[in-house]
Short mmCIF file of C-alpha atoms in Angstrom, two decimals:
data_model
loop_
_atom_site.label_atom_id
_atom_site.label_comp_id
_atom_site.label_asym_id
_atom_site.label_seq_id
_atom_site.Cartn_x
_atom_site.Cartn_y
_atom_site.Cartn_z
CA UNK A 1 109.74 110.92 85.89
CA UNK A 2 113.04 111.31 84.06
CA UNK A 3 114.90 107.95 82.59
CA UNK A 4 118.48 107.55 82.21
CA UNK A 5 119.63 105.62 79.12
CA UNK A 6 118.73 102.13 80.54
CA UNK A 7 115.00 103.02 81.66
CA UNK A 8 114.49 99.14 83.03
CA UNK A 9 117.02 99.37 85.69
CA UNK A 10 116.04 102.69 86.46
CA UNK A 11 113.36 101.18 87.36
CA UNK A 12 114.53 98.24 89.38
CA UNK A 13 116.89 100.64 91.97
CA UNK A 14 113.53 102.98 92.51
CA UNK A 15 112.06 99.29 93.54
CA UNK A 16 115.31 98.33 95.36
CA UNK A 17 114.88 101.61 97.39
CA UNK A 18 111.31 101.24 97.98
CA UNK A 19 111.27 97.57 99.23
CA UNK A 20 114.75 98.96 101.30
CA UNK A 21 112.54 101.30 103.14
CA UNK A 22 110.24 98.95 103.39
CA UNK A 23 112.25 96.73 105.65
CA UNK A 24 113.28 99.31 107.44
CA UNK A 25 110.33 100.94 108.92
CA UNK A 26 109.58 96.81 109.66
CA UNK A 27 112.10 96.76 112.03
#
């Protein structure tokens, strides 16, 4: 996996998406 220059909230917005889809498929 490939960082950008702030690694930690590179990280966060792949967990933002992941919980986003998440909710999602819960509907």
């Amino acid at each position: 996996k490939k960082f950008g220059v702030l690694p930690e909230t590179e990280y966060e917005m792949e967990e933002i998406r992941e919980v986003e889809k998440y909710v999602k498929e819960q509907e």
